[in-house]
Amino acid sequence: MAEVQSFDNLLACRNLLKASVDNSTALALALDKTGPRIAELDQKLTFLEMAIRPGGSKNCTFAAVRDHISLALGPSAAVLKILDSIRELEKSLLSDSLPHSDIFSYISTIKQFEDAIKFLTANCNLAIQWLEGVIQFLEGNSVADDRYISKVKRSVAILEELQATGEQAGRNGELLSGAFAKLEISFKQILTESNAPLGFTNSSSPWTAEQAYNAALPLPGPILRKLQAIVEKLNTGNRTNSCISVFIEVRSLNAKNSLRALDLDYLENAVEEYDDVQDMEGCIHEWSKHMEFIVKCVLESEHMLCKEVFGSLASGAWTGCFAKIAVESGILLFLRFGMSIAESKKSPTKLLHLLNIFSVLETLRMDFNKLFGGESCNEIKTMTRDLVTKVVNGASEIFWELPLQVELERRSSPPSDGGVPRLVSFVTDYCNRLLDDNYRPILTQVLRIHQGWKYEKYEEGLVTNQIYSIVREIAVNLDAWSKAYERKALSYIFMMNNHCHFTSLKGTKLGNLMGDSWLNAHGNYKEYYSALYLRETWGKILASLTLDNPDSSPKMRLMAFNEAFDDLYKKQLNWVVIDESLTNKMHKLVVQALVPAYTSYLQKYRVVVEHRSDVFYTVQSLETMLNTLFKAKQVKYTSSTIGSHLTGEQRNAVIDQLRLTLTAM
């Protein structure tokens, strides 16, 4: 009766083990009750040994059975000990508290549980093999009746179910799933609590290597080791996808927060929305600093962190993780801004904008290759490659068209005041910028790349020759414009102003390129045209005083001089001389030519003058009027920035005109 009851208990235990596959609590209960079952199995095996021991003629057979049973008892005893360990480990894994405070201990507990399950299944397998040997021996030698053989088979079935349950728990059991879920929650909590946006330093100087390295340092070592340990443990259970998704979400937000303090509204504006050239230059300057910050600091940090945390995964998942963070951070928005400049309408200033963009991309070229070299970053690589292509092609195209662009402006009218045309001031300033140390190396590199793409050899002096061509076209334009004036005197003022403008280029990049002989020639032409102006204007009216005319009286000659002076003065009120020193010189020459002669004439014919003083200029009034000439719109020439002596409206008018010219070509 007792044996029947024991057998029924074994059947009940088997049923519990089957249910444990679907329920972790049932699994724990089944494992808890397995110990007594193994003890019963041990006891039954002993009884079996005793039951078959009698029979002197079969002593050898019984000895063999005893050996098989003894060998089966060792693994069975190990199963009992392992079950005790598993019960203790379950308590730690089923705890309600999150493990992030002591993540390494929790991971160690999971590993111990997994090892215990593996050891359990291994010993179950060993015990089963020996018991199956006992069954085979008993059935082959007829040393026991069917009742005992049936009991041994039942014991084997129980061990097989226990083995299957352990294997199931080791693969994807609910207990391990729950433990892995806790690790995922801890991963997100540790990562979130450690987030700290990078601060942007608004400095005009480029980022140094040390600054970039310090800004790109990943999370502190203890935090990194926790994250790495969690990833490595989850990887053994093929559970890293959730961590990668969480990492992308958290770190993308951190990257966005690093950029949130920056004023990036300009990235969304269309190029046409900028009213002033300097506004656009300011935006590109900001873009260059922000671009360096996001690449050298923000994305460099994320790149290092992705590799540190997920680099141990054989799948190379860290590169895809970084690529998604880079896209989420907004790097494509920065590239699209550069693309909008590259695709805007052609203008001379666009060339400078493109060179600025190329300079930034060239500075960051090694960083781009390092960060975005993998296949996961194909979208970023493609857009960057397209941007570089448009920048190089666009800059080269505008540069080659500059001389023709200047030539096409020949049909326009010269300034009505005889001053320097806006185009001349703009182009000379523009050439100075192309030749300075900031732009010339970049322009040379762009042209070299463009020539290489066309399989053409780049020739040294190409930039210099093109500048020569531009200056030649300006000179031809000046000759054509000077002939458009109806008054010779005004054309002389115009030429004098422009030669003075070129003379003032001494010490600039353009002046150094053209050479001293070129500068001196313009200085001589300036003097030449100033002499022509004096002879054409004040020299003619002075003749009315100095030349004796028997047909006119002194009074009539004096009245004729005053009328001629008054008429000439009124005509020249709106004429300008661009240089202050030249203005002073012209005043001095005119005064020296007129005032002494006028004074002498007044003294010679004092009686006439005193009699009609109301219709004649005094010497003082004459001199005062002469000193007011050429000052109505006087503008001092400077060459510090492109079009610096022009107002914003004037500068934009020049650029718009040149843009129309380029667009029509």
XYZ file of C-alpha atoms in Angstrom:
665
model
C 0.000 0.000 0.000
C 2.875 2.335 0.826
C 4.490 1.645 -2.540
C 1.293 2.537 -4.361
C 1.038 5.785 -2.408
C 4.686 6.623 -3.204
C 4.097 5.897 -6.887
C 1.068 8.212 -6.907
C 3.180 10.972 -5.385
C 5.710 10.610 -8.186
C 2.933 10.947 -10.741
C 1.710 14.109 -9.035
C 5.217 15.565 -9.107
C 5.462 14.840 -12.816
C 2.273 16.758 -13.480
C 3.597 19.714 -11.519
C 6.809 19.709 -13.558
C 4.841 19.855 -16.816
C 2.868 22.864 -15.620
C 6.080 24.715 -14.666
C 6.963 25.380 -18.313
C 4.107 27.893 -18.563
C 4.314 29.386 -15.075
C 7.464 30.448 -13.226
C 5.802 30.045 -9.821
C 4.818 26.515 -10.686
C 8.368 25.924 -11.855
C 9.734 27.046 -8.505
C 7.228 24.811 -6.675
C 8.086 21.871 -8.901
C 11.779 22.332 -8.311
C 11.137 22.621 -4.578
C 9.386 19.253 -4.489
C 11.871 17.497 -6.695
C 14.277 16.939 -3.804
C 12.016 14.515 -1.857
C 11.232 12.733 -5.088
C 14.903 12.152 -5.766
C 15.284 10.940 -2.170
C 12.415 8.521 -2.707
C 14.057 7.441 -5.921
C 17.271 6.838 -4.030
C 15.423 4.823 -1.386
C 13.557 2.814 -4.015
C 16.746 2.024 -5.794
C 18.125 0.742 -2.506
C 15.009 -1.378 -1.944
C 15.360 -2.610 -5.483
C 18.904 -3.620 -4.765
C 17.838 -5.426 -1.600
C 14.910 -7.060 -3.377
C 17.039 -8.615 -6.035
C 19.990 -9.448 -3.806
C 18.836 -13.004 -2.758
C 19.763 -15.922 -4.948
C 23.235 -17.357 -4.651
C 23.316 -18.526 -8.186
C 22.908 -14.891 -9.395
C 25.444 -13.119 -7.177
C 27.396 -11.831 -10.164
C 24.267 -10.455 -11.775
C 23.199 -8.707 -8.584
C 26.664 -7.225 -8.229
C 26.387 -5.759 -11.715
C 22.976 -4.291 -10.906
C 24.369 -2.813 -7.701
C 27.202 -1.149 -9.619
C 24.755 0.426 -12.068
C 22.545 1.678 -9.253
C 25.535 3.088 -7.338
C 26.654 5.007 -10.397
C 23.120 6.431 -10.819
C 22.944 7.533 -7.179
C 25.867 10.031 -7.550
C 24.202 12.265 -10.187
C 20.889 11.925 -8.365
C 22.452 13.252 -5.165
C 23.995 16.124 -7.131
C 20.546 16.991 -8.483
C 19.290 17.356 -4.911
C 22.098 19.724 -3.992
C 21.605 21.790 -7.141
C 17.907 22.125 -6.437
C 18.719 23.618 -3.040
C 21.017 26.185 -4.693
C 18.404 27.020 -7.303
C 15.815 27.747 -4.623
C 18.159 30.282 -2.994
C 18.988 31.943 -6.304
C 15.310 32.224 -7.162
C 14.690 34.336 -4.094
C 17.264 36.913 -5.246
C 16.006 36.993 -8.822
C 12.354 37.297 -7.780
C 13.057 40.282 -5.501
C 10.904 43.347 -6.234
C 13.777 45.849 -5.964
C 15.647 46.987 -9.094
C 19.252 45.835 -9.215
C 20.985 48.959 -10.623
C 22.492 49.852 -7.247
C 24.412 46.569 -7.246
C 24.158 45.531 -10.861
C 27.247 43.345 -10.864
C 25.943 41.165 -8.000
C 22.611 40.768 -9.745
C 24.290 39.779 -13.016
C 26.431 37.319 -11.064
C 23.258 35.828 -9.560
C 21.758 35.397 -13.033
C 24.905 33.681 -14.200
C 24.900 31.390 -11.176
C 21.256 30.523 -11.841
C 22.030 29.757 -15.496
C 25.014 27.625 -14.486
C 22.917 25.797 -11.896
C 20.242 25.035 -14.478
C 22.888 23.713 -16.870
C 24.424 21.597 -14.093
C 20.988 20.301 -13.141
C 20.164 19.200 -16.663
C 23.612 17.654 -17.077
C 23.283 15.572 -13.895
C 19.736 14.600 -14.762
C 21.025 13.369 -18.080
C 23.801 11.376 -16.408
C 21.440 9.809 -13.866
C 19.003 8.928 -16.638
C 21.720 7.181 -18.611
C 22.706 4.996 -15.660
C 19.100 4.193 -14.749
C 18.370 3.268 -18.346
C 21.343 0.943 -18.095
C 19.783 -0.629 -14.989
C 16.483 -1.115 -16.831
C 18.231 -2.650 -19.782
C 20.200 -4.979 -17.509
C 17.157 -6.034 -15.499
C 15.090 -6.698 -18.579
C 17.894 -8.652 -20.174
C 18.677 -10.882 -17.189
C 15.187 -11.379 -15.655
C 16.517 -10.650 -12.163
C 13.467 -8.586 -11.129
C 9.784 -8.706 -11.776
C 7.914 -6.157 -13.916
C 6.794 -4.159 -10.873
C 10.314 -3.090 -9.983
C 11.257 -2.423 -13.597
C 8.158 -0.244 -13.940
C 9.197 1.794 -10.878
C 12.665 2.403 -12.312
C 11.115 3.508 -15.578
C 8.856 5.905 -13.677
C 11.925 7.372 -11.997
C 13.594 7.851 -15.369
C 10.484 9.624 -16.666
C 10.515 12.001 -13.689
C 14.185 12.813 -14.251
C 13.518 13.388 -17.955
C 10.740 15.827 -17.156
C 12.993 17.576 -14.654
C 15.714 17.788 -17.295
C 13.302 19.200 -19.871
C 12.022 21.753 -17.355
C 15.568 22.869 -16.584
C 16.412 23.213 -20.265
C 13.272 25.257 -20.824
C 14.103 27.505 -17.862
C 17.650 27.970 -19.157
C 16.491 29.007 -22.620
C 13.556 31.352 -22.165
C 11.896 30.622 -18.905
C 9.784 33.288 -17.257
C 12.190 33.617 -14.354
C 15.127 34.505 -16.600
C 12.899 36.698 -18.755
C 11.888 38.649 -15.693
C 15.511 39.008 -14.628
C 16.501 40.236 -18.090
C 13.605 42.701 -18.043
C 14.961 44.124 -14.792
C 18.350 44.538 -16.425
C 16.745 46.446 -19.315
C 14.954 48.764 -16.880
C 18.184 49.323 -14.954
C 20.035 50.017 -18.223
C 17.635 52.820 -19.097
C 17.676 54.260 -15.574
C 21.480 54.281 -15.336
C 21.780 55.800 -18.802
C 19.136 58.459 -18.178
C 20.521 59.501 -14.800
C 24.001 59.875 -16.302
C 22.953 62.109 -19.207
C 24.556 65.545 -19.296
C 24.296 67.799 -22.395
C 27.557 69.245 -23.676
C 28.045 73.002 -23.342
C 28.883 75.074 -26.419
C 31.695 77.608 -26.162
C 30.896 80.531 -28.462
C 34.446 81.217 -29.520
C 35.655 82.536 -32.848
C 38.706 80.269 -32.757
C 38.444 76.649 -33.981
C 38.200 73.815 -31.498
C 41.577 72.558 -30.376
C 42.309 68.848 -30.258
C 42.362 68.942 -26.455
C 39.017 70.738 -26.242
C 37.440 68.288 -28.657
C 38.845 65.304 -26.740
C 37.663 66.585 -23.352
C 34.220 67.361 -24.738
C 34.017 63.934 -26.350
C 34.854 61.949 -23.232
C 32.157 59.301 -22.704
C 30.364 58.558 -19.444
C 32.438 57.978 -16.295
C 34.201 54.631 -16.051
C 31.947 53.093 -13.350
C 28.832 53.964 -15.365
C 30.332 52.555 -18.551
C 31.260 49.302 -16.859
C 27.695 48.873 -15.589
C 26.230 49.460 -19.045
C 28.763 47.136 -20.660
C 28.045 44.385 -18.115
C 24.290 44.645 -18.746
C 24.733 44.529 -22.529
C 27.060 41.535 -22.363
C 24.640 39.650 -20.110
C 21.602 40.475 -22.235
C 23.514 39.456 -25.337
C 23.767 35.901 -23.991
C 19.970 35.830 -23.985
C 19.576 37.597 -27.352
C 17.907 40.505 -25.556
C 20.036 43.492 -26.717
C 17.491 44.990 -29.128
C 15.583 46.671 -26.351
C 18.768 48.181 -24.902
C 19.831 49.496 -28.295
C 16.443 51.158 -28.810
C 16.604 52.732 -25.364
C 20.175 53.873 -25.950
C 19.250 55.543 -29.256
C 16.274 57.282 -27.653
C 18.156 58.569 -24.604
C 21.379 59.586 -26.331
C 19.536 61.228 -29.245
C 17.686 63.363 -26.741
C 20.986 64.191 -25.043
C 22.472 65.280 -28.381
C 19.439 67.467 -29.114
C 19.708 69.038 -25.664
C 23.360 69.834 -26.355
C 22.240 71.838 -29.403
C 19.130 73.322 -27.834
C 21.028 76.225 -26.293
C 22.184 77.322 -29.757
C 20.156 79.661 -31.947
C 19.646 77.414 -34.968
C 16.665 79.177 -36.531
C 18.848 80.188 -39.456
C 19.029 76.540 -40.535
C 15.335 76.605 -41.365
C 15.366 79.906 -43.274
C 15.510 80.025 -47.028
C 18.503 81.804 -48.549
C 16.210 84.445 -50.088
C 15.086 85.509 -46.614
C 18.435 87.139 -45.840
C 18.222 90.846 -46.655
C 21.902 91.658 -46.382
C 25.116 90.025 -47.515
C 26.576 90.423 -44.056
C 23.543 88.654 -42.588
C 24.299 85.646 -44.746
C 28.002 85.786 -43.917
C 27.100 85.925 -40.232
C 24.875 82.865 -40.559
C 27.585 80.917 -42.369
C 30.061 81.932 -39.671
C 27.676 80.632 -37.011
C 27.085 77.503 -39.067
C 30.803 76.796 -39.237
C 31.178 77.016 -35.433
C 28.059 74.969 -34.790
C 29.126 72.381 -37.383
C 32.464 71.919 -35.639
C 30.693 71.593 -32.294
C 28.202 68.952 -33.395
C 30.823 66.880 -35.238
C 33.933 67.210 -33.084
C 32.134 67.197 -29.746
C 28.554 65.962 -29.760
C 28.818 63.195 -32.358
C 32.380 62.282 -31.441
C 31.112 61.688 -27.901
C 28.204 59.574 -29.134
C 30.486 57.617 -31.460
C 32.848 56.753 -28.599
C 29.971 55.868 -26.314
C 28.266 53.574 -28.836
C 31.508 51.727 -29.402
C 32.248 51.432 -25.682
C 28.789 50.127 -24.762
C 27.957 47.920 -27.758
C 31.381 47.253 -29.246
C 31.511 43.745 -27.773
C 28.538 42.610 -29.879
C 29.702 40.512 -32.800
C 26.947 41.886 -35.015
C 28.582 45.329 -35.126
C 25.305 46.824 -33.952
C 27.072 49.857 -32.474
C 27.615 51.443 -35.913
C 23.923 51.311 -36.739
C 23.156 52.653 -33.282
C 25.457 55.643 -33.836
C 24.075 56.301 -37.317
C 20.545 56.673 -35.938
C 21.742 58.986 -33.153
C 23.633 61.113 -35.689
C 20.525 61.509 -37.843
C 18.337 62.278 -34.834
C 20.848 64.872 -33.583
C 20.216 67.049 -36.647
C 23.410 66.639 -38.684
C 21.348 66.340 -41.874
C 19.788 69.734 -41.148
C 23.272 71.275 -41.072
C 24.149 69.623 -44.367
C 20.885 70.802 -45.939
C 21.735 74.380 -44.957
C 25.013 74.087 -46.853
C 23.108 72.549 -49.756
C 20.679 75.489 -49.833
C 23.639 77.876 -50.226
C 25.154 75.702 -52.946
C 21.851 75.620 -54.845
C 21.105 79.355 -54.530
C 21.371 81.855 -57.387
C 24.819 82.674 -58.698
C 26.518 85.818 -57.402
C 30.081 86.855 -56.561
C 29.419 86.654 -52.842
C 28.122 83.127 -53.311
C 31.670 82.155 -54.285
C 32.911 83.378 -50.899
C 30.068 81.549 -49.158
C 30.950 78.336 -50.988
C 34.623 78.694 -50.089
C 33.650 79.137 -46.437
C 31.515 76.008 -46.566
C 34.274 74.048 -48.294
C 36.761 75.195 -45.643
C 34.536 73.817 -42.891
C 33.990 70.518 -44.690
C 37.708 70.199 -45.377
C 38.530 70.889 -41.731
C 36.087 68.172 -40.688
C 36.974 65.731 -43.478
C 38.936 63.338 -41.247
C 36.198 63.484 -38.616
C 33.535 62.712 -41.231
C 35.540 59.751 -42.522
C 35.943 58.413 -39.017
C 32.378 58.940 -37.828
C 30.381 58.272 -40.977
C 32.574 55.817 -42.871
C 30.396 52.763 -42.260
C 27.506 51.545 -44.370
C 25.066 52.478 -41.628
C 25.771 56.163 -42.321
C 25.135 55.992 -46.077
C 22.524 58.764 -45.952
C 24.962 61.161 -44.285
C 27.817 60.121 -46.579
C 25.697 60.601 -49.696
C 24.489 64.059 -48.703
C 28.019 65.128 -47.722
C 29.422 63.904 -51.031
C 26.686 65.724 -52.953
C 27.337 68.908 -50.978
C 31.076 68.816 -51.683
C 30.376 68.236 -55.383
C 27.968 71.175 -55.611
C 30.325 73.447 -53.664
C 33.364 72.660 -55.826
C 31.481 72.877 -59.118
C 29.572 76.011 -58.120
C 32.635 77.875 -56.831
C 34.690 77.011 -59.898
C 31.929 78.055 -62.272
C 31.503 81.476 -60.647
C 35.250 82.067 -60.483
C 35.750 81.390 -64.188
C 32.866 83.687 -65.127
C 34.080 86.732 -63.154
C 35.954 88.506 -66.015
C 33.032 88.059 -68.383
C 30.698 89.239 -65.656
C 32.706 92.485 -65.307
C 32.737 92.928 -69.089
C 28.950 92.650 -69.297
C 28.626 95.562 -66.856
C 30.320 97.834 -69.433
C 26.934 98.797 -70.825
C 25.860 100.392 -67.551
C 26.171 104.142 -66.890
C 28.983 105.740 -64.868
C 28.232 107.623 -61.625
C 26.701 111.050 -62.248
C 28.972 112.638 -59.641
C 32.217 111.396 -61.186
C 32.943 109.074 -58.282
C 34.199 105.492 -58.295
C 31.564 103.085 -59.665
C 30.198 100.705 -57.085
C 31.213 97.818 -59.303
C 34.850 98.944 -59.281
C 34.960 99.284 -55.501
C 33.184 95.999 -55.058
C 35.365 94.024 -57.452
C 38.679 95.372 -56.119
C 37.627 94.613 -52.558
C 36.395 91.243 -53.779
C 39.716 90.424 -55.431
C 41.511 91.404 -52.244
C 39.440 88.885 -50.325
C 40.056 86.141 -52.857
C 43.783 86.787 -52.542
C 44.014 86.950 -48.757
C 45.341 84.098 -46.650
C 41.847 82.960 -45.660
C 40.480 82.381 -49.152
C 43.325 81.926 -51.620
C 44.496 78.491 -50.337
C 40.894 77.265 -50.266
C 40.177 78.631 -53.740
C 43.344 76.997 -55.073
C 42.376 73.663 -53.552
C 38.837 73.878 -54.957
C 40.124 74.657 -58.456
C 42.695 71.866 -58.206
C 39.948 69.378 -57.276
C 37.705 70.638 -60.063
C 40.481 70.314 -62.645
C 41.192 66.800 -61.387
C 37.556 65.790 -61.822
C 37.820 66.894 -65.451
C 41.104 64.989 -65.825
C 42.887 68.269 -66.488
C 46.229 69.261 -65.021
C 46.159 72.165 -62.597
C 48.611 74.889 -63.551
C 50.243 77.125 -60.962
C 49.361 80.799 -61.304
C 45.831 80.043 -62.417
C 44.289 82.232 -59.694
C 46.735 85.054 -60.388
C 46.023 85.040 -64.114
C 42.300 85.158 -63.503
C 42.700 88.197 -61.221
C 44.750 89.896 -63.939
C 41.900 89.267 -66.360
C 39.377 90.804 -63.984
C 41.495 93.934 -63.499
C 41.978 94.312 -67.249
C 38.235 94.208 -67.786
C 37.763 96.899 -65.135
C 40.279 99.148 -66.918
C 38.454 98.709 -70.224
C 35.164 99.499 -68.489
C 36.607 102.732 -67.060
C 37.695 103.937 -70.479
C 34.244 103.231 -71.880
C 32.463 104.900 -68.966
C 34.656 108.026 -69.132
C 33.543 108.606 -72.702
C 29.900 108.566 -71.663
C 30.174 111.965 -69.874
C 29.032 115.037 -71.753
C 31.367 117.309 -69.799
C 35.057 116.680 -70.249
C 35.780 118.116 -66.826
C 33.543 115.525 -65.174
C 35.174 112.702 -67.143
C 38.539 113.972 -65.865
C 37.226 113.932 -62.285
C 35.927 110.398 -62.903
C 39.281 109.130 -64.172
C 41.156 110.981 -61.438
C 38.978 109.350 -58.778
C 39.389 105.861 -60.191
C 43.140 106.136 -60.621
C 43.300 107.422 -57.063
C 41.251 104.391 -56.021
C 43.745 102.013 -57.635
C 46.676 103.926 -56.152
C 45.183 103.459 -52.694
C 45.459 99.677 -53.144
C 49.149 99.907 -52.237
C 49.864 97.460 -49.402
C 46.795 95.320 -50.137
C 46.901 91.807 -51.592
C 45.684 93.071 -54.947
C 48.150 95.951 -54.939
C 51.019 93.615 -54.130
C 49.951 91.277 -56.894
C 49.764 94.055 -59.517
C 53.133 95.494 -58.467
C 54.674 98.911 -57.834
C 54.934 99.846 -61.509
C 51.182 99.347 -61.899
C 50.476 101.398 -58.767
C 52.883 104.163 -59.806
C 51.286 104.327 -63.232
C 47.896 104.941 -61.653
C 49.452 107.612 -59.471
C 50.816 109.357 -62.575
C 47.467 109.096 -64.312
C 45.810 110.623 -61.270
C 48.085 113.659 -61.533
C 47.577 113.792 -65.274
C 43.798 113.909 -65.065
C 43.827 116.400 -62.210
C 45.907 118.741 -64.418
C 43.468 118.242 -67.302
C 40.584 119.037 -64.983
C 42.189 122.289 -63.769
C 42.977 123.427 -67.297
C 39.504 122.550 -68.587
C 37.664 124.336 -65.783
C 39.330 127.008 -63.700
C 42.062 127.610 -66.212
C 39.536 128.791 -68.796
C 37.745 131.281 -66.571
C 41.057 132.560 -65.248
C 41.946 133.584 -68.797
C 39.186 136.188 -68.694
C 41.183 138.052 -66.043
C 44.709 137.556 -67.240
C 44.283 138.125 -70.974
C 43.914 141.684 -72.170
C 40.890 142.230 -74.343
C 40.683 145.699 -75.880
C 37.014 145.188 -76.671
C 36.019 144.810 -73.012
C 36.471 147.022 -70.038
C 37.905 145.839 -66.684
C 34.435 145.964 -65.257
C 33.043 143.739 -68.011
C 35.900 141.251 -67.643
C 35.353 141.117 -63.884
C 31.632 140.559 -64.342
C 32.322 137.844 -66.916
C 34.685 136.119 -64.509
C 32.131 136.212 -61.686
C 29.382 134.837 -63.942
C 31.628 132.076 -65.269
C 32.774 131.204 -61.750
C 29.229 131.106 -60.488
C 28.097 128.847 -63.343
C 31.059 126.485 -62.998
C 30.689 126.340 -59.244
C 27.022 125.375 -59.478
C 27.783 122.646 -62.028
C 30.400 121.102 -59.757
C 28.441 121.229 -56.509
C 27.466 117.546 -56.848
C 30.823 116.310 -58.100
C 32.872 114.290 -55.646
C 36.470 113.422 -54.956
C 36.707 110.126 -53.106
C 39.914 110.719 -51.189
C 40.225 113.364 -48.490
C 43.856 114.094 -49.175
C 43.119 114.439 -52.883
C 40.233 116.774 -52.073
C 42.506 118.983 -49.999
C 45.090 118.952 -52.756
C 42.528 119.951 -55.373
C 41.290 122.787 -53.170
C 44.813 124.004 -52.742
C 45.586 123.893 -56.456
C 42.395 125.715 -57.420
C 42.901 128.342 -54.738
C 46.504 128.834 -55.762
C 45.455 129.228 -59.375
C 42.514 131.608 -58.843
C 42.795 133.545 -55.623
C 46.139 135.309 -56.206
C 45.127 136.329 -59.729
C 41.693 137.456 -58.551
C 43.201 139.381 -55.655
C 45.670 141.110 -57.953
C 42.928 142.018 -60.400
C 40.731 143.494 -57.668
C 43.598 145.552 -56.346
C 44.449 146.780 -59.856
C 40.893 147.917 -60.497
C 39.984 148.929 -56.977
C 37.910 151.921 -58.074
C 35.679 149.759 -60.227
C 35.295 147.164 -57.519
C 34.458 149.690 -54.823
C 31.883 151.275 -57.068
C 30.099 147.946 -57.843
C 31.021 145.789 -54.834
C 27.524 144.317 -54.707
C 28.004 142.273 -57.888
C 31.522 140.936 -57.318
C 32.807 138.136 -55.072
C 35.241 139.130 -52.405
C 38.509 137.234 -52.143
C 37.339 135.632 -48.892
C 33.974 134.526 -50.276
C 35.655 133.159 -53.392
C 38.083 131.115 -51.329
C 35.309 129.864 -49.042
C 33.250 128.666 -51.987
C 36.202 126.843 -53.517
C 36.791 124.975 -50.269
C 33.239 123.608 -50.310
C 33.678 121.815 -53.638
C 33.789 118.007 -53.842
C 32.374 117.521 -50.343
C 28.712 116.990 -51.038
C 28.941 113.145 -51.063
C 32.525 112.589 -50.127
C 33.220 108.988 -49.153
C 36.553 107.780 -47.836
C 37.794 104.578 -49.465
C 38.596 101.569 -47.299
C 39.470 98.005 -48.254
C 38.858 96.143 -45.019
C 35.818 94.199 -46.172
C 33.981 93.566 -49.372
C 32.030 96.679 -50.298
C 32.798 98.174 -46.868
C 32.471 101.760 -48.101
C 29.029 101.059 -49.536
C 25.809 101.118 -47.582
C 23.968 97.846 -47.189
C 21.453 98.940 -49.817
C 24.195 99.961 -52.262
C 26.172 96.785 -51.709
C 23.115 94.625 -52.249
C 22.276 96.599 -55.401
C 25.707 95.789 -56.834
C 25.417 92.125 -55.874
C 21.911 91.874 -57.277
C 23.081 93.367 -60.571
C 25.991 90.934 -60.746
C 23.712 88.060 -59.814
C 21.420 88.943 -62.706
C 24.416 89.056 -65.000
C 25.666 85.650 -63.854
C 22.219 84.102 -64.025
C 21.767 85.310 -67.584
C 25.025 83.723 -68.695
